[in-house]
PDB file of C-alpha atoms and ligand atoms in Angstrom:
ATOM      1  CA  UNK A   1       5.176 -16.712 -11.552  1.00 66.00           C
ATOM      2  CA  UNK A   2       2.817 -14.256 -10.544  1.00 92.00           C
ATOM      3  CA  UNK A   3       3.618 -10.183 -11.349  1.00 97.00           C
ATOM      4  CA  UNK A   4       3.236  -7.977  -8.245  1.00 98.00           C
ATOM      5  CA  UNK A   5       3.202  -3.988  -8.557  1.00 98.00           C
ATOM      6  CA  UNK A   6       4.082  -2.802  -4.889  1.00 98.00           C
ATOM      7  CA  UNK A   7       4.376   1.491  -4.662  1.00 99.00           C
ATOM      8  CA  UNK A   8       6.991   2.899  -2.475  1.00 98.00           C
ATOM      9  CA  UNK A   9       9.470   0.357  -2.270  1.00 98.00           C
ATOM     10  CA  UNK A  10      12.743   2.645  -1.730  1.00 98.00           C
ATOM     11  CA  UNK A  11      12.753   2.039   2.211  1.00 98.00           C
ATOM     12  CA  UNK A  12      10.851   0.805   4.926  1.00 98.00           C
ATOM     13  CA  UNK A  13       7.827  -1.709   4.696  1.00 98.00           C
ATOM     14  CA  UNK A  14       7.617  -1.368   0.855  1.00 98.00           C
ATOM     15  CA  UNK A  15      11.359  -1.940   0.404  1.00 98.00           C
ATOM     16  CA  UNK A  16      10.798  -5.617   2.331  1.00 98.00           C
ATOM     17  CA  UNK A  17       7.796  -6.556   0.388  1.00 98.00           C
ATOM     18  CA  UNK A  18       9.275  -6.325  -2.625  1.00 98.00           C
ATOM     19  CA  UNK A  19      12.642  -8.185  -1.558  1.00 98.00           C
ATOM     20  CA  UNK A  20      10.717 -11.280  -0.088  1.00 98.00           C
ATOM     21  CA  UNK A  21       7.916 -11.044  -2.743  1.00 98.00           C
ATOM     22  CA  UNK A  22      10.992 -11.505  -5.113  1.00 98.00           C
ATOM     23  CA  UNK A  23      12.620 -14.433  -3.078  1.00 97.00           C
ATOM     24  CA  UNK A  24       9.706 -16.053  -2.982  1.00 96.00           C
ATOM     25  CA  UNK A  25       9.840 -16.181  -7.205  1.00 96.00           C
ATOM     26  CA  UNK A  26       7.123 -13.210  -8.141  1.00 97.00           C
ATOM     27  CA  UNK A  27       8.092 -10.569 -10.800  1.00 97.00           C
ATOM     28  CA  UNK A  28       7.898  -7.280  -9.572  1.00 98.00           C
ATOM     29  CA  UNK A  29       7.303  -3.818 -10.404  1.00 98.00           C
ATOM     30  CA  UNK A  30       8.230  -1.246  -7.946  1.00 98.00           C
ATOM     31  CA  UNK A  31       7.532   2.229  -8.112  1.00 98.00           C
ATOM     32  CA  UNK A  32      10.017   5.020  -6.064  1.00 98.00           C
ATOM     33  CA  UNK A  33      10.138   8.735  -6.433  1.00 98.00           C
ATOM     34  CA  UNK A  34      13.477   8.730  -7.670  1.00 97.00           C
ATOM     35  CA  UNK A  35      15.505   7.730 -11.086  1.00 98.00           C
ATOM     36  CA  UNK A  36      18.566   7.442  -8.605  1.00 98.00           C
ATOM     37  CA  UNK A  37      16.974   4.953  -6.223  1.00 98.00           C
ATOM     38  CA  UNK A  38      15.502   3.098  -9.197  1.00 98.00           C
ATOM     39  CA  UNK A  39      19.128   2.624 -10.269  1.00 97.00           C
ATOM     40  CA  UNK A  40      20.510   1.310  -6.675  1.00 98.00           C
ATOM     41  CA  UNK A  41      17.763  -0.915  -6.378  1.00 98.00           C
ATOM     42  CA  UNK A  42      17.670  -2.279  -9.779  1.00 97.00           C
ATOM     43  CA  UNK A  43      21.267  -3.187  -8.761  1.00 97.00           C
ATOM     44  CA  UNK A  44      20.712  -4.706  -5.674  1.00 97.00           C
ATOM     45  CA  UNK A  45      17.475  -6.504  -6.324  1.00 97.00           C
ATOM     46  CA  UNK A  46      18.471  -7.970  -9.919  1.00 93.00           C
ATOM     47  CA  UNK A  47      16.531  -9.208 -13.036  1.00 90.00           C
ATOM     48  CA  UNK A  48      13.408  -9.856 -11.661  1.00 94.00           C
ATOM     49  CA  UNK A  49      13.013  -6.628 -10.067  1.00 98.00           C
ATOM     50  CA  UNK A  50      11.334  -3.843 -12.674  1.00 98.00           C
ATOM     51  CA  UNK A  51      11.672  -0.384 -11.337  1.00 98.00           C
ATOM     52  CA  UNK A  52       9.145   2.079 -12.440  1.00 98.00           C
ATOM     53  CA  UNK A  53       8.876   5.684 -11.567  1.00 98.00           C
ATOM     54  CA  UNK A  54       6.309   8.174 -10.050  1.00 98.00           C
ATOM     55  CA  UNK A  55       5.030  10.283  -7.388  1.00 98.00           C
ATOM     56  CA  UNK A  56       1.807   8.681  -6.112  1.00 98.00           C
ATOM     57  CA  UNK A  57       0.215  12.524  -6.607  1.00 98.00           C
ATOM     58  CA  UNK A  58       0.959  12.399 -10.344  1.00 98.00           C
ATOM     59  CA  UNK A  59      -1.944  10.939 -12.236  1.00 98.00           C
ATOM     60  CA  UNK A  60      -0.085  11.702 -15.680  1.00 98.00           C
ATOM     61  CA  UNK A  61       3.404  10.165 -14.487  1.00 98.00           C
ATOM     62  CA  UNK A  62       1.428   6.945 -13.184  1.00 98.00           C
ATOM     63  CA  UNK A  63      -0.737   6.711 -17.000  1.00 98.00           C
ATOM     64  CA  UNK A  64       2.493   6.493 -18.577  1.00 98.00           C
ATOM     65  CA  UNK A  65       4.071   3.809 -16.416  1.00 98.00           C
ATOM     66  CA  UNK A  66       0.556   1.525 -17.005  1.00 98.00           C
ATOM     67  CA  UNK A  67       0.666   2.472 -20.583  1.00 98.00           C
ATOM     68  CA  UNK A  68       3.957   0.887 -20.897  1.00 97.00           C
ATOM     69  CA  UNK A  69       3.116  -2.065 -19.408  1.00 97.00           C
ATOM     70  CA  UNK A  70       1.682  -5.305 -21.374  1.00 95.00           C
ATOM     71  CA  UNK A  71       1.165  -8.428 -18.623  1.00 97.00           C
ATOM     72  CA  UNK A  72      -0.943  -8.649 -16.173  1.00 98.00           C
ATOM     73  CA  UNK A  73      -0.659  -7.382 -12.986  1.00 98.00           C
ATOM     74  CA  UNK A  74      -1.845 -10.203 -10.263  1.00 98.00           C
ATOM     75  CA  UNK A  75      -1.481  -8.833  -6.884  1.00 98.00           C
ATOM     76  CA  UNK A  76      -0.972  -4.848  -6.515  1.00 98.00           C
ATOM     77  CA  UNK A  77       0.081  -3.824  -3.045  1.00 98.00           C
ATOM     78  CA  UNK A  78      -0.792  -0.278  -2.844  1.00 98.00           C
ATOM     79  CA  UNK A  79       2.134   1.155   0.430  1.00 98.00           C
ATOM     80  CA  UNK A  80       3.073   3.774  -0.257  1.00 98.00           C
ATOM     81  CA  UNK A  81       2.061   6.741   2.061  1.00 98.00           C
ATOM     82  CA  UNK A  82       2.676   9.567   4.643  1.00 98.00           C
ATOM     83  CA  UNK A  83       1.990  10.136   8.363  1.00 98.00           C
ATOM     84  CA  UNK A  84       1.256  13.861   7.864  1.00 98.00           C
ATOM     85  CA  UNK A  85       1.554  17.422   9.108  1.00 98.00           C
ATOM     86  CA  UNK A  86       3.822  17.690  12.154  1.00 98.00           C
ATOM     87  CA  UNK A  87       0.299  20.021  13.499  1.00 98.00           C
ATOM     88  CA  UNK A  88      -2.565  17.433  13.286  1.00 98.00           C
ATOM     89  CA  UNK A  89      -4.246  17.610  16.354  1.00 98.00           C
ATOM     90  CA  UNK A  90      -8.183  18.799  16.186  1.00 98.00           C
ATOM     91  CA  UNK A  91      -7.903  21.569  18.094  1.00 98.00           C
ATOM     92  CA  UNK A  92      -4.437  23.222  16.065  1.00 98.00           C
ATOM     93  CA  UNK A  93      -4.520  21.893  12.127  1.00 98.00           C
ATOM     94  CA  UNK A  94      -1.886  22.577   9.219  1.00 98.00           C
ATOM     95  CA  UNK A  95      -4.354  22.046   6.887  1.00 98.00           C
ATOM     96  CA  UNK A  96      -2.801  22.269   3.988  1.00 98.00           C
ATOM     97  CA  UNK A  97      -0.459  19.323   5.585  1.00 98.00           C
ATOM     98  CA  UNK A  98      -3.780  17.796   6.136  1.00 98.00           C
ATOM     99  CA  UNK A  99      -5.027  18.250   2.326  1.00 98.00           C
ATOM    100  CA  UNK A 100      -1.741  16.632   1.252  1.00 98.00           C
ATOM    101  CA  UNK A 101      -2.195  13.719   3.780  1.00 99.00           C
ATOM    102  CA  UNK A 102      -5.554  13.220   2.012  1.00 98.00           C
ATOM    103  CA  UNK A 103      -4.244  13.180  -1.266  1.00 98.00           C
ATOM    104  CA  UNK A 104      -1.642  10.631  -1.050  1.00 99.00           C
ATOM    105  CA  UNK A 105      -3.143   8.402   1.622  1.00 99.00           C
ATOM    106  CA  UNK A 106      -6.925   8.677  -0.377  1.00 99.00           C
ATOM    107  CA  UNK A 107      -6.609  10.034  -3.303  1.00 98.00           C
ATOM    108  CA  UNK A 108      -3.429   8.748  -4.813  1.00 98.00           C
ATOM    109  CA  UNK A 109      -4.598   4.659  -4.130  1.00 98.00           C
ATOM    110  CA  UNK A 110      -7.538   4.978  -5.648  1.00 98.00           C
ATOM    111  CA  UNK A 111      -6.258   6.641  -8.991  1.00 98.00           C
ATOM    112  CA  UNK A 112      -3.510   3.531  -8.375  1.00 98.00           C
ATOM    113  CA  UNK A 113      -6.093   1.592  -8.737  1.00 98.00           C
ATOM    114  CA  UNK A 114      -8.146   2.558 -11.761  1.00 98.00           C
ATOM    115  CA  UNK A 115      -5.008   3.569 -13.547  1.00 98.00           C
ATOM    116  CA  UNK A 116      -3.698  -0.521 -13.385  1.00 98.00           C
ATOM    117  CA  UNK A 117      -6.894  -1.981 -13.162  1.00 98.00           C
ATOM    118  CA  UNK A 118      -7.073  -3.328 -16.936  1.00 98.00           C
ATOM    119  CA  UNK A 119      -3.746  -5.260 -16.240  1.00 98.00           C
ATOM    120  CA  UNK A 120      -5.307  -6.064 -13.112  1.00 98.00           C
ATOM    121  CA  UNK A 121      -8.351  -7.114 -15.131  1.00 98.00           C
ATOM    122  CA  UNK A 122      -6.169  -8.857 -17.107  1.00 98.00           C
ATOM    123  CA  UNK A 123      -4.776 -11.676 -14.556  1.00 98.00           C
ATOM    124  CA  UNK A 124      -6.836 -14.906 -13.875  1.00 96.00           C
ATOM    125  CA  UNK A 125      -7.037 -14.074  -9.925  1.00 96.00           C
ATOM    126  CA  UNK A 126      -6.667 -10.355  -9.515  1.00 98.00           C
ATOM    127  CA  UNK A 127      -6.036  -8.988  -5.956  1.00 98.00           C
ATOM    128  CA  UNK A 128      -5.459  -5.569  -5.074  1.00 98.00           C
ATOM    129  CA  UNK A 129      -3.590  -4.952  -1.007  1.00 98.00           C
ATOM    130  CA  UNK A 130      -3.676  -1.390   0.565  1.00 99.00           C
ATOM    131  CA  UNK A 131      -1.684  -0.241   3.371  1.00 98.00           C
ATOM    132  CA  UNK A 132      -3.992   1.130   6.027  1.00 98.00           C
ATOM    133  CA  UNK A 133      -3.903   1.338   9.520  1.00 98.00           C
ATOM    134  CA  UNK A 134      -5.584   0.639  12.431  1.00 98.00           C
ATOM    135  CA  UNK A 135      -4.929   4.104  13.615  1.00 98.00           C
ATOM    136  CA  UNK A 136      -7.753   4.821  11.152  1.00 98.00           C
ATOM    137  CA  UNK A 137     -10.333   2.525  12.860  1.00 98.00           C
ATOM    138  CA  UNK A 138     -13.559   3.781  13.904  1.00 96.00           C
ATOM    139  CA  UNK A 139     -13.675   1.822  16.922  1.00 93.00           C
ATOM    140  CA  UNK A 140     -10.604   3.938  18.462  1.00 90.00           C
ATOM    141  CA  UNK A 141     -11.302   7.402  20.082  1.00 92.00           C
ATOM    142  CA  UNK A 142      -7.649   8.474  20.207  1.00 95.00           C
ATOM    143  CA  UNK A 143      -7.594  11.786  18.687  1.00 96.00           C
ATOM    144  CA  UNK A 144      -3.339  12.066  18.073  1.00 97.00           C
ATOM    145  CA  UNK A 145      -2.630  12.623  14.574  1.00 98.00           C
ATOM    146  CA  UNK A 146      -6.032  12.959  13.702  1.00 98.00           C
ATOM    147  CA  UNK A 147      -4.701  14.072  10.045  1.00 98.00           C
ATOM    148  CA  UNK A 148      -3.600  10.452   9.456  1.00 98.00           C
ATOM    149  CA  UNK A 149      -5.757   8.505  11.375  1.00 98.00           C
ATOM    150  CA  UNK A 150      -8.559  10.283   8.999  1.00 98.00           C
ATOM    151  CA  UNK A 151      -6.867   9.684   5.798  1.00 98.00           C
ATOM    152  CA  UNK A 152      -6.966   6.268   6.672  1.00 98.00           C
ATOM    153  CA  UNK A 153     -10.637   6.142   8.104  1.00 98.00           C
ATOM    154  CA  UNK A 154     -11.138   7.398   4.487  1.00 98.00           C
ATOM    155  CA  UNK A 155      -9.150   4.901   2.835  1.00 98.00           C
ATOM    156  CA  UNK A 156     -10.915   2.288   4.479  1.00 98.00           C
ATOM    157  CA  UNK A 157     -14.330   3.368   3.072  1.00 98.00           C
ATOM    158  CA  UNK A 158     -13.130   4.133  -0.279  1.00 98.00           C
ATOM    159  CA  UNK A 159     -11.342   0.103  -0.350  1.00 98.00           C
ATOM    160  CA  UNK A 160     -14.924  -1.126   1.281  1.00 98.00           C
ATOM    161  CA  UNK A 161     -15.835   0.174  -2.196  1.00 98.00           C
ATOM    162  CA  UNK A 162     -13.629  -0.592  -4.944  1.00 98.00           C
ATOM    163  CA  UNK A 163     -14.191  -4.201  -3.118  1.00 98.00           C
ATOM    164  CA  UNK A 164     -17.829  -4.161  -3.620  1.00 98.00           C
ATOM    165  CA  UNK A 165     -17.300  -2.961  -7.351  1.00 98.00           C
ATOM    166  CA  UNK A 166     -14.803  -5.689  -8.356  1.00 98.00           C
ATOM    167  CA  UNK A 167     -16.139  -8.422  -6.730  1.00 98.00           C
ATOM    168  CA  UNK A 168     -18.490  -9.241  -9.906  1.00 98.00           C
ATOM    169  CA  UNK A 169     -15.611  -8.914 -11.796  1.00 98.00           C
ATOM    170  CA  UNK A 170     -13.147 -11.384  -9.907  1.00 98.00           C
ATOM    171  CA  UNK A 171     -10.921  -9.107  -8.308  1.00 98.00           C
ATOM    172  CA  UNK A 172     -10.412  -9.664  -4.677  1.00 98.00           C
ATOM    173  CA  UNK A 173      -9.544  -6.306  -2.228  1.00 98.00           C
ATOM    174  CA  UNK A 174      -8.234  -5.897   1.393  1.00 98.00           C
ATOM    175  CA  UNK A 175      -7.334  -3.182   3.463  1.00 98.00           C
ATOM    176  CA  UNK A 176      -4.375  -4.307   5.907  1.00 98.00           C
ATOM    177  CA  UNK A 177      -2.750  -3.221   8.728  1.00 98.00           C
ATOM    178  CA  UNK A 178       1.256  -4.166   8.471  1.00 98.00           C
ATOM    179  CA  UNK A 179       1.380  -3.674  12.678  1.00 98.00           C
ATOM    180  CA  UNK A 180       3.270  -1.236  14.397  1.00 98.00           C
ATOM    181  CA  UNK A 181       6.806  -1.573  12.521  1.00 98.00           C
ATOM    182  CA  UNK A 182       9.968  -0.303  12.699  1.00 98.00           C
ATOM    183  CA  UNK A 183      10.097   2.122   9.692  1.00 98.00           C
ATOM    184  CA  UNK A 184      11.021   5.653   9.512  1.00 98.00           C
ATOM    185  CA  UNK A 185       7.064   6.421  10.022  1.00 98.00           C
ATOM    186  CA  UNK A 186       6.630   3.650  12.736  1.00 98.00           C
ATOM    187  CA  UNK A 187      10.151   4.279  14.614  1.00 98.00           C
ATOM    188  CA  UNK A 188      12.865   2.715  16.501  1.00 98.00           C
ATOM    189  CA  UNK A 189      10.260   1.630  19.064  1.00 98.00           C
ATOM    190  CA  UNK A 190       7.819  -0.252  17.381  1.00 97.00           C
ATOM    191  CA  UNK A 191       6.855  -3.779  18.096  1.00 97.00           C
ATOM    192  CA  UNK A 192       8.060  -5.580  14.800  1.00 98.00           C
ATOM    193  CA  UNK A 193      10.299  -5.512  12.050  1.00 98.00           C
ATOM    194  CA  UNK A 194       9.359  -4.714   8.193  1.00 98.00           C
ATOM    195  CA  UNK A 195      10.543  -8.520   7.447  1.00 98.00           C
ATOM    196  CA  UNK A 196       7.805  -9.903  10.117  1.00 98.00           C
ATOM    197  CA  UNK A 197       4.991  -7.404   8.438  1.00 98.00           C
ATOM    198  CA  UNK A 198       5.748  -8.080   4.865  1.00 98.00           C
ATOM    199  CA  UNK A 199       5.863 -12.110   5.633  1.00 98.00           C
ATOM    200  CA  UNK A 200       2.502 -11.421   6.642  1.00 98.00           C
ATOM    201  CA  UNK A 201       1.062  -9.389   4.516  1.00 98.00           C
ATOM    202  CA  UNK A 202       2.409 -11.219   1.472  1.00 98.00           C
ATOM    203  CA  UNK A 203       0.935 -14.456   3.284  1.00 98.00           C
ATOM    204  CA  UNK A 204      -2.541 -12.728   2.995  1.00 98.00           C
ATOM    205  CA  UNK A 205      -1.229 -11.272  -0.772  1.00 98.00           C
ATOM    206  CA  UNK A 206      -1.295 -15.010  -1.541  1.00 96.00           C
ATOM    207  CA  UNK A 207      -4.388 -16.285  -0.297  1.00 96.00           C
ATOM    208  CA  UNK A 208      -6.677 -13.134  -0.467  1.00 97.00           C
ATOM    209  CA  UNK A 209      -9.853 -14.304  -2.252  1.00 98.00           C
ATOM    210  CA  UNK A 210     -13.422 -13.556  -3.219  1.00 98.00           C
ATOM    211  CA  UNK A 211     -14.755 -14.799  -0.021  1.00 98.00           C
ATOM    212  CA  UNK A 212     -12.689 -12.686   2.316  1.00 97.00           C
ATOM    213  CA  UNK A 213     -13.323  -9.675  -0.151  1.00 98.00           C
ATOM    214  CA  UNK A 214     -13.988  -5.795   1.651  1.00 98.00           C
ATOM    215  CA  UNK A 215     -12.277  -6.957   4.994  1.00 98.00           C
ATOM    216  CA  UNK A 216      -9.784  -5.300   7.188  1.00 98.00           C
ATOM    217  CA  UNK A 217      -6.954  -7.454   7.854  1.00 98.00           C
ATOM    218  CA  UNK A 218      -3.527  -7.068  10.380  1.00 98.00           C
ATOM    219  CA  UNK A 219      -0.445  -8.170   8.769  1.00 98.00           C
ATOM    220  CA  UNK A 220      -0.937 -11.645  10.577  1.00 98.00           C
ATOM    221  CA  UNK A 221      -4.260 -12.846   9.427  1.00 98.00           C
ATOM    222  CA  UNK A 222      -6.841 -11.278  11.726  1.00 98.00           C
ATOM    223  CA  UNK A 223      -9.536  -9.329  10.997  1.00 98.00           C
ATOM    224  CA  UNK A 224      -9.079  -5.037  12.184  1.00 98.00           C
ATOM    225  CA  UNK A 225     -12.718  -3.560  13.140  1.00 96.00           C
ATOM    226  CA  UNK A 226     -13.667  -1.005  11.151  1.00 96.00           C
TER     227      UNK A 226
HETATM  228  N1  NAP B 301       5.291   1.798  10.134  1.00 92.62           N
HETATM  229  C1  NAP B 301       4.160   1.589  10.773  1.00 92.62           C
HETATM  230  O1  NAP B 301       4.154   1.316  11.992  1.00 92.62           O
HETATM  231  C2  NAP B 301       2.844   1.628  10.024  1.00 92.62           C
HETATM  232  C3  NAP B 301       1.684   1.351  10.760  1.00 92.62           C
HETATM  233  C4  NAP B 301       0.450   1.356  10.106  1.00 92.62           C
HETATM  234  C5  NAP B 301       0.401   1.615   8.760  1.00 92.62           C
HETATM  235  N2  NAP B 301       1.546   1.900   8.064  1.00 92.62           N
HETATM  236  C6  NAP B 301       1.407   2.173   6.633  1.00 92.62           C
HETATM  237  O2  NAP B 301       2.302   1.343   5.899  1.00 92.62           O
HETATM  238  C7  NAP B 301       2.744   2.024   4.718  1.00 92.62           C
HETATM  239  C8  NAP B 301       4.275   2.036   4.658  1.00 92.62           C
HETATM  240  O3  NAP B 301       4.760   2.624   5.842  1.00 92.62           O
HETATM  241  P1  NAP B 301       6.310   2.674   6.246  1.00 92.62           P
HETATM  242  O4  NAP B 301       6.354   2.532   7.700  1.00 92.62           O
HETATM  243  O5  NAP B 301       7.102   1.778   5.390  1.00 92.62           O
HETATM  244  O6  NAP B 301       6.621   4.213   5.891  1.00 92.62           O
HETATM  245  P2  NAP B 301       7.980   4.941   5.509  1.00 92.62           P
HETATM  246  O7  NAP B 301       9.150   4.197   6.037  1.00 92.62           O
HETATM  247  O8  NAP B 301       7.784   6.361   5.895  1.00 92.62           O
HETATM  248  O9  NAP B 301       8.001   4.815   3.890  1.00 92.62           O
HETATM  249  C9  NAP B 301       6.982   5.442   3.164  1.00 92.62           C
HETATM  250  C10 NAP B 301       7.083   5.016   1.714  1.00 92.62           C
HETATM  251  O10 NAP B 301       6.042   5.683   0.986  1.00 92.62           O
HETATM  252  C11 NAP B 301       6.629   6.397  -0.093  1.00 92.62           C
HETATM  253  N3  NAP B 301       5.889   7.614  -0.394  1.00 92.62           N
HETATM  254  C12 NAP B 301       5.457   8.578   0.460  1.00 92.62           C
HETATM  255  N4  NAP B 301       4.832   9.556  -0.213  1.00 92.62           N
HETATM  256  C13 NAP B 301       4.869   9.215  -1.526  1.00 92.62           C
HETATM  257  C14 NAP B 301       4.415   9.818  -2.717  1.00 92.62           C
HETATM  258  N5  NAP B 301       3.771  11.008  -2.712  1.00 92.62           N
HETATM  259  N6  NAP B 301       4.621   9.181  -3.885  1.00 92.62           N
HETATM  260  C15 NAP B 301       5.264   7.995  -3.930  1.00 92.62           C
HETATM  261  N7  NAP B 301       5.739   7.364  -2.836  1.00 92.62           N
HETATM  262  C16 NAP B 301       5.541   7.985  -1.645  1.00 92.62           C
HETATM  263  C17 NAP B 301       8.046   6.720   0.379  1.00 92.62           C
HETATM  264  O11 NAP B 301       8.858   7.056  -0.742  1.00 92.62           O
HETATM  265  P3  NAP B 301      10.132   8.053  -0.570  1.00 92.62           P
HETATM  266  O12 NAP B 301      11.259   7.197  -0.065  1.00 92.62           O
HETATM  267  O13 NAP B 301      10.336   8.573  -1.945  1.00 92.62           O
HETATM  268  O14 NAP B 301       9.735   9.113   0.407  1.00 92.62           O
HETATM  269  C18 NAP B 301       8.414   5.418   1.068  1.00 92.62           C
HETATM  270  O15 NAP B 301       8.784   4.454   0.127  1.00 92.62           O
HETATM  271  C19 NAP B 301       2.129   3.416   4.776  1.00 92.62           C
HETATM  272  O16 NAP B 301       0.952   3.443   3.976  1.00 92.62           O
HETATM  273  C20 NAP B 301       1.774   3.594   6.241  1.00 92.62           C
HETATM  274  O17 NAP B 301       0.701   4.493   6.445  1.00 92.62           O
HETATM  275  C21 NAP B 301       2.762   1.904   8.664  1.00 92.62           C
END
């Protein structure tokens, strides 16, 4: 029964990876900002379910959580994150909007990361899952909410990375796309539901492997240009 550590998984894609990822038998360990919501949904998603808490920002609330925890950790899907300032264009920045966009959709995965990654270590097959987006793809010029589509541009080189580092050491890392969902970043618009993205991105959870290592993924298998 493998353990999973998913961040953010109070609402939106988060919340459905950790439901299915328990239906389909894992462990999990979900962090939310909240004691309150780590009440309701230690209620509603039962024994298996493990709610820890912590902002993503906080390195010294996030030691203590990985201090207090003994098993490994075999697949950590890193979601949590924020679409930024409501004034993101290039031309009219918040920029301290844009500092904060940096530091929990950069920043705040990698020191996930490192902080876990001796329990990480620690499981046979090791695979680490971040929530990008293609928004942050190279190979777009759109320039709308440049804030975010930076923060992930950054991500994305930063995941290239910690793939390249852990690959000696057996630890398998993707950057993935869930698709445009219906979330409260994504909207009512969007083209899918958070069930159809977390089916697919726990489908790649499950057979992410050395060989595949450092790649950009959508939430249905393909492979996101840079
Ligand atoms: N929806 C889309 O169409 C779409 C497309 C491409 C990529 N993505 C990416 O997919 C991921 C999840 O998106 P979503 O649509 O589910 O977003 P969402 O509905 O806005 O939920 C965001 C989640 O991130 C958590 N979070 C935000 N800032 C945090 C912080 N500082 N510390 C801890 N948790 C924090 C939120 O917790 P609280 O409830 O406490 O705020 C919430 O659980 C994000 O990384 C996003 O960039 C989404």
């Amino acid at each position: 029964m493998p353990n999973c550590l998913i961040t953010g998984v109070g609402r939106g894609i988060g919340y459905e990876l950790a439901r299915q990822a328990l239906a389909r038998g894992n462990r999990v360990i979900g962090s939310v900002r909240s004691p309150e919501r780590a009440e309701e949904l230690k209620a509603e998603l039962g024994d298996r379910f493990e709610p820890v808490v912590f902002d993503v920002t906080d390195g010294k609330a996030i030691e203590a959580v990985a201090a207090a925890i003994s098993f490994p950790i075999d697949v950590l899907i890193h979601n949590a994150g924020i679409i930024g300032p409501e004034r993101q264009s290039t031309l009219d920045m918040d920029f301290v909007g844009f500092e904060q966009t940096m530091a929990v959709n950069v920043m705040a995965p990698l020191r996930v990361i490192q902080t876990f990654l001796p329990r990480i270590l620690a499981a046979e097959r090791g695979r680490i899952l971040v929530l990008s987006s293609r928004m942050g793809s190279l190979s777009y010029a759109k320039s709308d909410h440049i804030a975010y589509r930076a923060s992930k541009a950054a991500l994305n080189k930063v995941l290239q990375g910690v793939a390249t580092d852990l690959k000696p050491q057996g630890v398998a890392v993707a950057a993935v796309h869930p698709g445009w969902v219906r979330t409260d970043m994504g909207g009512a618009g969007a083209d899918i539901d958070a069930e159809t993205s977390a089916r697919g991105i726990l489908q790649l959870a499950q057979t992410l492997d050395l060989e595949r290592t450092g790649r950009f993924f959508a939430y249905n298998g393909s492979e996101v240009a840079w």
